[in-house]
Amino acid sequence: MTRGTWFAATGAALILGWAGTAFAEDKPVSITGKVVFDEKAPKPKPKAVPTPTDAHCAKLHEKEPLVDETFVLGEKGEMKNVFVQVTGGPLKGKTFDPPAQPAVLDQKGCTYRPHVIGIQVGQTLRITNSDDTNHNIHSLSTKNKEFNLAQPRKGKVDEVKMTKEEIFRIKCDVHQWMGAWAYVVPTPFFAVTDEKGEFSIRGLEPGEYDVDFYHEGPVKFFTTKVKVEAGKATTIPDVKFTPKKPGPTLRPKPAGQ
């Protein structure tokens, strides 16, 4: 990340967004795009995380303090961790088998990796603890069965199957700053923007689709129609994120948060 990054976590705390289309990696790219923060909108102010009382977490972040991951912006406003989903068009009425490989949510550096994760309905979510300290994974799900799992040691692994379409937050009851968003969707045609604000989605049939954009929760902040042609990649003009109001809280908190 560059010096101009706002709310960037440490390098150890960030990974590229989960694309969710591993089985289609050998298929042509259908849609590409980029999300940027609206340069005319007030920039969110950095929000520092209090010094961890957990000795392991505190030691890890002696030199690079933890910061809130709600906004991770590059020098030119490139937005990481935006969830992008393709809906409608030829997808209507179709069902898709979930991938055999699980979606993976790790706890490393006393943060969730990734901060935003896409999961297909019917897919297993594998949760791991890579830290040498106690973590607790608590989902605020309502359609999928709520889970509240203790992972008291490094190397602990738990698996939970996602059965319903839903967007929900995951938190750690031990470390209050830790949070992630899970997007459980019915198709494999989704992506999460990377540190350059970019995304790509592969393997779509020709046709006209809706492309929906989400940031930190269930509220869509932008939808556009895209026409996909056989063998061609359609590039969406840069999508600008404009917050409803300035300040660190730009979306209503979900029930239970």
Coordinates of C-alpha atoms in Angstrom, one line a residue:
M1 CA 0.0 0.0 0.0
T2 CA 1.1 3.6 -0.7
R3 CA 1.5 6.3 1.9
G4 CA -1.8 7.8 0.8
T5 CA -3.8 4.7 1.9
W6 CA -6.4 5.5 4.4
F7 CA -7.5 3.0 7.1
A8 CA -5.0 0.4 5.7
A9 CA -4.2 -2.4 8.0
T10 CA -0.7 -3.7 8.3
G11 CA 0.7 -5.7 5.3
A12 CA 0.3 -8.8 7.4
A13 CA -3.4 -8.0 7.8
L14 CA -4.4 -7.7 4.2
I15 CA -4.9 -10.2 1.3
L16 CA -6.4 -10.0 -2.1
G17 CA -10.1 -10.3 -2.3
W18 CA -11.7 -13.7 -2.6
A19 CA -12.9 -14.1 -6.2
G20 CA -15.1 -17.1 -5.6
T21 CA -14.8 -18.5 -9.1
A22 CA -11.9 -20.9 -8.7
F23 CA -13.6 -23.5 -10.9
A24 CA -13.8 -21.0 -13.7
E25 CA -10.3 -19.8 -13.6
D26 CA -9.6 -21.4 -17.0
K27 CA -12.5 -19.5 -18.6
P28 CA -12.3 -16.1 -20.3
V29 CA -12.8 -13.0 -18.2
S30 CA -16.3 -11.7 -18.8
I31 CA -16.5 -8.5 -16.8
T32 CA -13.7 -6.2 -15.4
G33 CA -13.9 -2.9 -13.5
K34 CA -12.7 -0.7 -10.8
V35 CA -14.1 1.1 -7.7
V36 CA -12.9 4.4 -6.5
F37 CA -13.9 6.8 -3.7
D38 CA -15.7 9.9 -5.0
E39 CA -13.1 12.6 -5.0
K40 CA -15.9 15.2 -4.3
A41 CA -17.0 13.5 -1.1
P42 CA -15.4 14.1 2.3
K43 CA -12.7 11.5 3.0
P44 CA -13.3 9.4 6.0
K45 CA -10.9 10.1 8.9
P46 CA -8.6 7.4 10.0
K47 CA -9.9 5.4 13.0
A48 CA -7.2 3.9 15.2
V49 CA -7.7 0.7 17.1
P50 CA -6.9 0.9 20.8
T51 CA -3.7 -0.8 21.8
P52 CA -4.6 -4.5 22.2
T53 CA -4.5 -5.9 25.8
D54 CA -3.8 -9.3 24.4
A55 CA 0.0 -9.7 24.8
H56 CA 0.4 -11.7 21.5
C57 CA -1.5 -9.1 19.5
A58 CA 0.2 -6.2 21.2
K59 CA 3.6 -7.6 20.4
L60 CA 2.7 -8.2 16.7
H61 CA 1.7 -4.5 16.4
E62 CA 4.3 -2.7 18.4
K63 CA 5.6 -0.8 15.4
E64 CA 2.6 -0.8 13.1
P65 CA -0.6 -0.3 15.1
L66 CA -3.8 -1.8 14.1
V67 CA -6.3 0.4 12.3
D68 CA -10.0 0.0 11.3
E69 CA -10.5 -1.7 7.9
T70 CA -13.8 -0.1 7.0
F71 CA -12.1 2.0 4.4
V72 CA -8.9 0.9 2.6
L73 CA -8.1 3.5 0.0
G74 CA -5.2 4.1 -2.3
E75 CA -3.6 7.5 -3.1
K76 CA -6.1 8.0 -5.9
G77 CA -9.1 6.7 -4.0
E78 CA -8.9 3.1 -5.1
M79 CA -11.2 1.1 -2.9
K80 CA -10.4 -2.4 -1.6
N81 CA -12.9 -4.8 -0.1
V82 CA -16.0 -3.9 -2.2
F83 CA -18.1 -6.9 -2.9
V84 CA -19.3 -7.2 -6.5
Q85 CA -22.1 -9.6 -7.6
V86 CA -23.6 -10.4 -11.0
T87 CA -27.3 -11.1 -11.1
G88 CA -30.3 -11.3 -13.5
G89 CA -30.2 -12.0 -17.2
P90 CA -29.3 -15.6 -18.2
L91 CA -28.7 -16.4 -14.5
K92 CA -32.4 -16.2 -13.7
G93 CA -33.9 -19.6 -12.8
K94 CA -30.6 -21.4 -12.9
T95 CA -28.9 -23.2 -10.1
F96 CA -25.2 -23.8 -9.6
D97 CA -23.4 -26.5 -7.7
P98 CA -21.2 -25.1 -5.0
P99 CA -17.4 -25.6 -5.4
A100 CA -15.9 -28.6 -3.6
Q101 CA -13.2 -26.4 -2.1
P102 CA -14.2 -24.4 1.0
A103 CA -14.0 -20.6 1.4
V104 CA -11.3 -19.9 3.9
L105 CA -11.4 -17.2 6.7
D106 CA -8.2 -17.0 8.6
Q107 CA -7.2 -15.2 11.8
K108 CA -3.7 -14.0 11.3
G109 CA -2.0 -10.9 12.8
C110 CA -5.1 -10.5 15.0
T111 CA -7.2 -9.6 12.1
Y112 CA -9.5 -11.5 9.8
R113 CA -8.2 -12.5 6.4
P114 CA -9.9 -11.5 4.2
H115 CA -12.0 -8.7 5.6
V116 CA -14.7 -9.4 3.0
I117 CA -15.4 -13.0 1.9
G118 CA -17.7 -14.4 -0.8
I119 CA -19.3 -17.8 -0.2
Q120 CA -21.6 -19.7 -2.5
V121 CA -24.8 -21.2 -1.1
G122 CA -24.0 -24.8 -0.2
Q123 CA -20.3 -24.1 0.2
T124 CA -18.4 -24.8 3.3
L125 CA -16.7 -22.0 5.2
R126 CA -13.4 -23.1 6.8
I127 CA -12.3 -21.0 9.7
T128 CA -8.7 -21.2 10.9
N129 CA -6.6 -19.7 13.6
S130 CA -3.0 -18.9 12.6
D131 CA -2.3 -16.8 15.7
D132 CA -0.7 -18.1 18.9
T133 CA -3.6 -16.7 21.0
N134 CA -7.2 -17.3 21.7
H135 CA -9.8 -16.2 19.1
N136 CA -13.6 -16.5 19.0
I137 CA -15.6 -16.4 15.8
H138 CA -19.2 -15.2 16.2
S139 CA -21.5 -14.8 13.2
L140 CA -24.4 -12.4 13.3
S141 CA -26.3 -14.5 10.8
T142 CA -30.0 -14.9 10.9
K143 CA -30.9 -17.0 7.9
N144 CA -27.9 -19.3 8.2
K145 CA -27.5 -20.9 11.6
E146 CA -25.6 -18.6 13.9
F147 CA -22.2 -19.9 15.0
N148 CA -20.1 -18.9 18.0
L149 CA -16.9 -20.9 18.0
A150 CA -13.9 -20.7 20.3
Q151 CA -10.5 -21.3 18.8
P152 CA -8.1 -21.2 21.8
R153 CA -5.0 -22.4 20.0
K154 CA -2.9 -21.9 16.9
G155 CA -3.9 -24.4 14.2
K156 CA -7.5 -24.8 15.3
V157 CA -9.9 -25.4 12.3
D158 CA -13.7 -25.3 12.2
E159 CA -16.0 -25.8 9.3
V160 CA -19.5 -24.4 8.8
K161 CA -21.8 -25.0 5.8
M162 CA -23.6 -22.1 4.4
T163 CA -27.2 -23.0 3.3
K164 CA -29.0 -19.8 2.7
E165 CA -28.4 -16.6 0.8
E166 CA -27.4 -13.9 3.3
I167 CA -25.1 -11.0 4.1
F168 CA -23.8 -11.0 7.7
R169 CA -21.0 -9.7 9.9
I170 CA -18.5 -11.9 11.7
K171 CA -16.8 -10.6 14.9
C172 CA -14.4 -11.8 17.5
D173 CA -15.8 -11.7 21.0
V174 CA -12.3 -11.7 22.4
H175 CA -10.8 -8.9 20.3
Q176 CA -13.4 -6.1 19.7
W177 CA -11.6 -4.6 16.7
M178 CA -11.8 -7.8 14.6
G179 CA -14.6 -7.9 12.1
A180 CA -15.4 -9.3 8.7
W181 CA -18.3 -9.4 6.2
A182 CA -19.6 -12.6 4.7
Y183 CA -21.6 -12.6 1.5
V184 CA -23.4 -15.9 0.8
V185 CA -24.8 -15.8 -2.7
P186 CA -26.4 -18.3 -5.1
T187 CA -24.0 -18.2 -8.0
P188 CA -20.2 -18.2 -8.4
F189 CA -20.2 -15.0 -10.3
F190 CA -18.9 -12.5 -7.7
A191 CA -15.6 -10.9 -6.7
V192 CA -14.0 -8.6 -4.1
T193 CA -12.0 -5.6 -5.2
D194 CA -8.2 -5.8 -4.6
E195 CA -5.9 -3.0 -3.3
K196 CA -6.1 -1.3 -6.7
G197 CA -9.9 -1.3 -6.5
E198 CA -10.0 -3.7 -9.4
F199 CA -12.1 -6.9 -9.9
S200 CA -12.8 -9.4 -12.7
I201 CA -15.5 -12.1 -13.1
R202 CA -15.1 -15.0 -15.4
G203 CA -17.2 -17.5 -17.3
L204 CA -20.5 -15.7 -17.9
E205 CA -22.7 -16.6 -20.9
P206 CA -23.5 -13.9 -23.4
G207 CA -26.4 -11.7 -22.3
E208 CA -27.3 -8.6 -20.3
Y209 CA -26.8 -8.7 -16.5
D210 CA -27.1 -6.5 -13.5
V211 CA -23.8 -5.9 -11.5
D212 CA -24.4 -4.9 -7.9
F213 CA -21.8 -3.3 -5.6
Y214 CA -21.8 -3.5 -1.8
H215 CA -19.6 -1.9 0.9
E216 CA -19.5 -3.0 4.5
G217 CA -22.9 -4.6 4.7
P218 CA -26.2 -5.4 2.9
V219 CA -26.8 -2.0 1.3
K220 CA -26.1 -1.8 -2.4
F221 CA -24.5 1.5 -3.2
F222 CA -24.5 1.0 -7.0
T223 CA -26.0 -1.2 -9.7
T224 CA -25.3 -1.1 -13.4
K225 CA -26.4 -3.1 -16.4
V226 CA -23.7 -4.9 -18.4
K227 CA -23.9 -6.6 -21.8
V228 CA -21.5 -9.6 -22.1
E229 CA -20.5 -10.8 -25.6
A230 CA -19.0 -14.2 -26.3
G231 CA -15.2 -14.2 -26.0
K232 CA -15.0 -10.6 -25.0
A233 CA -14.4 -8.9 -21.7
T234 CA -16.7 -6.0 -20.9
T235 CA -15.0 -3.2 -18.9
I236 CA -17.3 -1.2 -16.6
P237 CA -16.5 2.5 -16.3
D238 CA -15.0 3.3 -13.0
V239 CA -17.6 3.0 -10.2
K240 CA -17.6 5.9 -7.8
F241 CA -18.5 5.3 -4.2
T242 CA -20.2 8.3 -2.7
P243 CA -21.1 8.0 1.0
K244 CA -24.5 9.2 2.2
K245 CA -22.9 11.4 4.8
P246 CA -19.4 12.2 6.0
G247 CA -17.9 10.5 9.0
P248 CA -16.7 7.1 10.1
T249 CA -20.2 5.5 10.2
L250 CA -21.6 5.5 6.7
R251 CA -23.9 2.6 6.8
P252 CA -26.5 1.6 9.4
K253 CA -25.3 -1.2 11.7
P254 CA -27.1 -4.6 11.2
A255 CA -29.2 -6.1 13.9
G256 CA -27.1 -7.7 16.6
Q257 CA -24.0 -5.6 15.9

